[in-house]
Amino acid sequence: MIKRVGLFLVLIFPLLANAGQFSKGLLWEVTSQSGQVSHVLGTMHSDDPRITSLALPVQQAFDNAKSFTGEVMMDMTTIMSMSQMMYYTDGTQLKDVIGDDRFQKCTELLVQYGVPDFMVGMMKPWAVATTISLPKPQTGQFLDLKLFQQAMAAGKPVYGLESAHEQMSVMDDMPESEQIAMLDEAIENFDNLPGIFQRFVDAYLSRDLNQLVNLNEEFMKESDPAVAKRFEKNLLVKRNHLMADRMQPRLKEGNAFIAIGALHLPGNEGVLNLLARKGYRVKAVY
């Protein structure tokens, strides 16, 4: 499952749908029926400089925008709240949940991410799985955070489409058995994950949403169909509709710059198609 689910933080959640008409592009111009123009950017949760260095059309749209909206607010309060949800607060110990052998392996892997032993003991299984599913951070300045900080520095109004609790509870509410299964696959596939991640990076840099969809479907094939369906509903479809609805005030104001995970963009239930169904004209810029 980790190949398909653990990468949710890499791409900001998986996609189980055809890319459809919105198959090529990361930056999209969205025009309201009254003529207000805004931009929606698909992001990737990475601090790879090839991703965080904005192409000229993206930088220009960002610089000219009068507001910035991300999936969540990236202020210190939100970051701390999201971090706290990764840890048990009721005295539960990870070792008691997953057993000694798994715990020892988790400790060995997490030290590579700079997580001290005493903190490993308090982490939840899904938090360990998602941490070791991602490349080791180099700068910590992943794209979404960089955009938020630049918007703040420029004095732009900043908004979030979801609360920290809404976003993290998708994983936190998983049954313990599914969290442990996710962790087992994360451990098993640890050495292969850099290669998997690189394939997603290559597709992202090519601005090929269709390829991102195909890669995700490839890694979903071995999942339990019932689990995959539940993840599709909770991680993608519900959130796509929520985000498309909550960005309406910014789109109606116009000249908004909205950044969400790239795999929220395409597909029949993707944000771009949902906006088109609401009467917006949507076209690729870059």
Coordinates of C-alpha atoms in Angstrom, one line a residue:
M1 CA 0.0 0.0 0.0
I2 CA 2.8 2.4 0.8
K3 CA 3.8 2.8 -2.9
R4 CA 0.3 4.0 -3.6
V5 CA -0.8 5.6 -0.3
G6 CA 2.5 6.5 1.4
L7 CA 3.3 8.9 -1.5
F8 CA 0.2 10.9 -0.6
L9 CA 2.4 13.6 1.0
V10 CA 4.7 13.6 -2.0
L11 CA 2.0 14.5 -4.4
I12 CA -0.5 15.7 -1.8
F13 CA -2.7 12.6 -2.1
P14 CA -3.3 10.0 -4.8
L15 CA -5.5 10.0 -7.8
L16 CA -7.6 7.1 -9.1
A17 CA -9.1 8.8 -12.2
N18 CA -8.2 9.5 -15.8
A19 CA -6.6 12.9 -16.4
G20 CA -9.2 13.8 -19.0
Q21 CA -9.1 17.1 -20.8
F22 CA -6.8 18.7 -18.2
S23 CA -3.8 16.5 -18.9
K24 CA -0.9 18.9 -19.5
G25 CA 0.2 21.8 -17.4
L26 CA 0.9 22.9 -13.9
L27 CA -0.3 26.5 -14.0
W28 CA -3.9 27.2 -15.1
E29 CA -5.7 30.4 -15.8
V30 CA -9.2 30.4 -14.3
T31 CA -11.7 33.1 -15.4
S32 CA -15.0 33.7 -13.8
Q33 CA -18.2 34.4 -15.7
S34 CA -17.7 38.1 -14.7
G35 CA -14.3 38.2 -16.3
Q36 CA -12.2 37.9 -13.1
V37 CA -8.9 36.1 -13.8
S38 CA -7.0 34.0 -11.3
H39 CA -4.4 31.2 -11.4
V40 CA -4.2 27.7 -9.9
L41 CA -0.9 26.0 -9.6
G42 CA -0.3 22.3 -9.1
T43 CA 2.5 21.7 -6.5
M44 CA 4.6 18.9 -5.3
H45 CA 5.7 18.3 -1.7
S46 CA 9.4 18.5 -2.3
D47 CA 12.4 20.8 -1.6
D48 CA 14.1 19.7 -4.9
P49 CA 15.4 23.0 -6.4
R50 CA 14.1 21.9 -9.8
I51 CA 10.6 22.1 -8.3
T52 CA 11.0 25.0 -6.0
S53 CA 12.6 27.2 -8.7
L54 CA 9.5 28.8 -10.3
A55 CA 9.3 29.0 -14.1
L56 CA 8.9 32.6 -15.4
P57 CA 5.1 32.3 -16.2
V58 CA 4.5 30.9 -12.7
Q59 CA 6.7 33.6 -11.0
Q60 CA 4.9 36.4 -13.0
A61 CA 1.5 35.1 -12.0
F62 CA 2.5 34.8 -8.4
D63 CA 4.1 38.3 -8.3
N64 CA 1.1 39.9 -9.9
A65 CA -1.5 38.2 -7.7
K66 CA -3.2 40.2 -5.0
S67 CA -3.7 37.2 -2.7
F68 CA -2.2 33.7 -2.1
T69 CA -4.1 30.6 -1.1
G70 CA -2.7 27.2 -0.2
E71 CA -4.2 24.0 1.0
V72 CA -3.5 25.0 4.6
M73 CA -2.0 28.0 6.3
M74 CA 1.8 27.4 6.7
D75 CA 2.2 29.6 9.7
M76 CA 3.9 28.3 12.9
T77 CA 0.6 27.6 14.7
T78 CA -0.6 25.3 11.8
I79 CA 2.7 23.6 11.4
M80 CA 2.9 22.8 15.2
S81 CA -0.7 21.6 15.1
M82 CA 0.0 19.3 12.2
S83 CA 3.2 18.0 13.9
Q84 CA 1.4 17.3 17.2
M85 CA -1.2 15.1 15.4
M86 CA 1.7 12.8 14.4
Y87 CA 2.3 11.8 18.1
Y88 CA 0.4 10.0 20.7
T89 CA -0.7 12.3 23.6
D90 CA -2.4 9.7 25.8
G91 CA 0.7 7.8 26.9
T92 CA 0.5 5.2 24.2
Q93 CA 3.9 4.0 23.0
L94 CA 4.6 3.0 19.4
K95 CA 6.5 -0.1 20.5
D96 CA 3.4 -1.4 22.2
V97 CA 1.3 -0.9 19.1
I98 CA 3.7 -2.4 16.5
G99 CA 6.0 -4.7 18.4
D100 CA 9.7 -4.7 19.2
D101 CA 11.0 -5.8 15.8
R102 CA 9.1 -3.2 13.8
F103 CA 10.0 -0.6 16.4
Q104 CA 13.7 -1.3 16.2
K105 CA 13.6 -1.0 12.4
C106 CA 11.6 2.3 12.6
T107 CA 14.2 3.7 15.0
E108 CA 17.0 2.7 12.6
L109 CA 15.3 4.3 9.6
L110 CA 14.1 7.5 11.3
V111 CA 17.5 8.4 12.6
Q112 CA 18.3 9.1 8.9
Y113 CA 15.7 11.8 9.1
G114 CA 17.0 13.3 12.3
V115 CA 14.3 12.0 14.5
P116 CA 15.7 11.2 18.0
D117 CA 14.9 7.9 19.6
F118 CA 12.7 9.3 22.4
M119 CA 10.4 10.9 19.8
V120 CA 10.1 7.7 17.7
G121 CA 8.5 6.1 20.7
M122 CA 5.6 8.6 20.6
M123 CA 4.9 8.6 16.9
K124 CA 1.8 7.0 15.4
P125 CA 2.3 4.2 12.8
W126 CA 1.0 6.3 9.9
A127 CA 3.3 9.2 10.8
V128 CA 6.4 6.9 10.7
A129 CA 5.2 5.4 7.4
T130 CA 4.7 8.8 5.7
T131 CA 8.0 10.1 7.0
I132 CA 10.1 7.3 5.7
S133 CA 8.2 7.3 2.4
L134 CA 9.6 10.7 1.5
P135 CA 13.1 11.7 0.4
K136 CA 15.3 12.9 3.2
P137 CA 14.8 16.7 3.3
Q138 CA 17.6 18.9 2.2
T139 CA 16.4 22.4 3.0
G140 CA 12.9 21.8 4.3
Q141 CA 11.7 24.6 2.0
F142 CA 9.3 22.6 0.0
L143 CA 7.3 24.4 -2.7
D144 CA 4.1 25.1 -0.8
L145 CA 5.9 26.5 2.2
K146 CA 8.2 28.6 0.0
L147 CA 5.2 30.1 -1.8
F148 CA 3.5 30.9 1.5
Q149 CA 6.6 32.6 2.9
Q150 CA 7.1 34.6 -0.2
A151 CA 3.5 35.7 -0.1
M152 CA 3.8 36.8 3.5
A153 CA 7.0 38.7 2.7
A154 CA 5.3 40.5 -0.2
G155 CA 2.5 41.6 2.1
K156 CA -0.2 39.6 0.2
P157 CA -3.3 38.3 2.1
V158 CA -2.8 34.6 2.7
Y159 CA -5.5 31.9 3.0
G160 CA -5.9 28.2 3.6
L161 CA -8.5 25.9 2.0
E162 CA -8.4 23.4 4.9
S163 CA -7.6 23.4 8.5
A164 CA -4.6 21.4 9.9
H165 CA -7.0 19.0 11.6
E166 CA -9.1 18.4 8.4
Q167 CA -6.0 17.6 6.4
M168 CA -4.2 15.4 8.9
S169 CA -7.3 13.6 10.2
V170 CA -7.6 11.8 6.8
M171 CA -4.6 9.7 7.9
D172 CA -5.1 9.9 11.7
D173 CA -8.6 8.4 11.4
M174 CA -7.3 5.3 9.6
P175 CA -7.9 2.0 11.5
E176 CA -4.8 0.9 13.4
S177 CA -4.5 -2.3 11.3
E178 CA -4.3 -0.2 8.1
Q179 CA -1.7 2.1 9.6
I180 CA 0.4 -0.9 10.5
A181 CA 0.0 -2.5 7.1
M182 CA 1.1 0.9 5.6
L183 CA 4.1 0.9 7.9
D184 CA 5.1 -2.6 6.9
E185 CA 5.2 -1.7 3.2
A186 CA 7.0 1.5 3.9
I187 CA 9.8 -0.5 5.7
E188 CA 9.8 -3.2 3.0
N189 CA 10.1 -0.7 0.1
F190 CA 12.3 1.8 1.8
D191 CA 15.3 1.2 -0.5
N192 CA 13.0 1.4 -3.6
L193 CA 11.3 4.6 -2.7
P194 CA 13.9 7.1 -4.1
G195 CA 13.5 5.5 -7.6
I196 CA 9.7 5.6 -7.3
F197 CA 9.8 9.3 -6.2
Q198 CA 12.1 10.2 -9.0
R199 CA 9.6 8.9 -11.6
F200 CA 7.0 11.2 -10.1
V201 CA 9.4 14.1 -10.1
D202 CA 10.2 13.5 -13.8
A203 CA 6.5 13.5 -14.7
Y204 CA 5.9 16.6 -12.7
L205 CA 8.8 18.5 -14.3
S206 CA 7.4 17.5 -17.7
R207 CA 4.1 19.0 -16.5
D208 CA 2.4 15.8 -17.5
L209 CA -0.7 15.3 -15.3
N210 CA -1.7 12.2 -17.4
Q211 CA 1.6 10.5 -16.6
L212 CA 1.2 11.4 -12.9
V213 CA -2.2 9.7 -13.0
N214 CA -0.8 6.6 -14.8
L215 CA 2.1 6.3 -12.3
N216 CA -0.3 6.5 -9.4
E217 CA -2.5 3.9 -10.9
E218 CA 0.5 1.6 -11.4
F219 CA 1.4 1.8 -7.8
M220 CA -2.3 1.3 -6.7
K221 CA -2.7 -2.0 -8.5
E222 CA -1.6 -4.2 -5.6
S223 CA -3.9 -2.4 -3.1
D224 CA -6.9 -4.0 -1.6
P225 CA -9.8 -2.6 -3.8
A226 CA -11.9 -1.7 -0.8
V227 CA -9.1 0.2 0.8
A228 CA -8.2 1.9 -2.5
K229 CA -11.9 3.0 -2.9
R230 CA -12.0 4.4 0.6
F231 CA -8.8 6.3 0.0
E232 CA -10.1 7.7 -3.3
K233 CA -13.2 9.0 -1.6
N234 CA -11.6 10.4 1.6
L235 CA -8.2 11.6 0.3
L236 CA -9.2 12.9 -3.1
V237 CA -12.9 13.3 -4.1
K238 CA -14.2 14.8 -0.8
R239 CA -11.2 17.2 -0.6
N240 CA -11.4 18.2 -4.3
H241 CA -15.0 19.3 -3.8
L242 CA -14.2 21.0 -0.6
M243 CA -11.3 22.9 -2.1
A244 CA -13.2 23.9 -5.2
D245 CA -16.0 25.3 -3.0
R246 CA -13.8 27.1 -0.6
M247 CA -11.7 28.9 -3.2
Q248 CA -14.8 30.6 -4.6
P249 CA -14.4 33.8 -2.6
R250 CA -10.9 34.3 -3.9
L251 CA -11.8 33.5 -7.5
K252 CA -14.7 35.9 -7.3
E253 CA -12.4 38.6 -6.1
G254 CA -10.0 37.8 -9.0
N255 CA -6.3 38.0 -9.4
A256 CA -5.8 35.2 -6.8
F257 CA -2.9 32.7 -6.9
I258 CA -4.0 29.3 -5.5
A259 CA -1.5 26.4 -5.0
I260 CA -2.7 22.9 -4.4
G261 CA -1.2 19.4 -4.9
A262 CA -0.8 18.6 -8.6
L263 CA -3.0 15.5 -8.5
H264 CA -5.9 17.4 -7.3
L265 CA -6.1 19.1 -10.7
P266 CA -7.1 16.5 -13.3
G267 CA -9.9 14.0 -13.7
N268 CA -13.6 14.2 -13.8
E269 CA -13.7 14.9 -10.0
G270 CA -10.6 17.0 -10.2
V271 CA -10.6 20.6 -9.1
L272 CA -10.2 22.0 -12.7
N273 CA -13.2 20.1 -14.0
L274 CA -15.2 21.0 -10.9
L275 CA -14.4 24.7 -11.6
A276 CA -15.4 24.3 -15.3
R277 CA -18.7 22.8 -14.2
K278 CA -19.2 25.9 -12.0
G279 CA -18.9 28.1 -15.1
Y280 CA -15.3 29.1 -15.1
R281 CA -13.1 29.1 -18.2
V282 CA -10.0 27.0 -17.5
K283 CA -6.9 26.9 -19.7
A284 CA -3.3 25.9 -19.3
V285 CA -0.7 28.7 -19.0
Y286 CA 2.4 26.6 -18.3

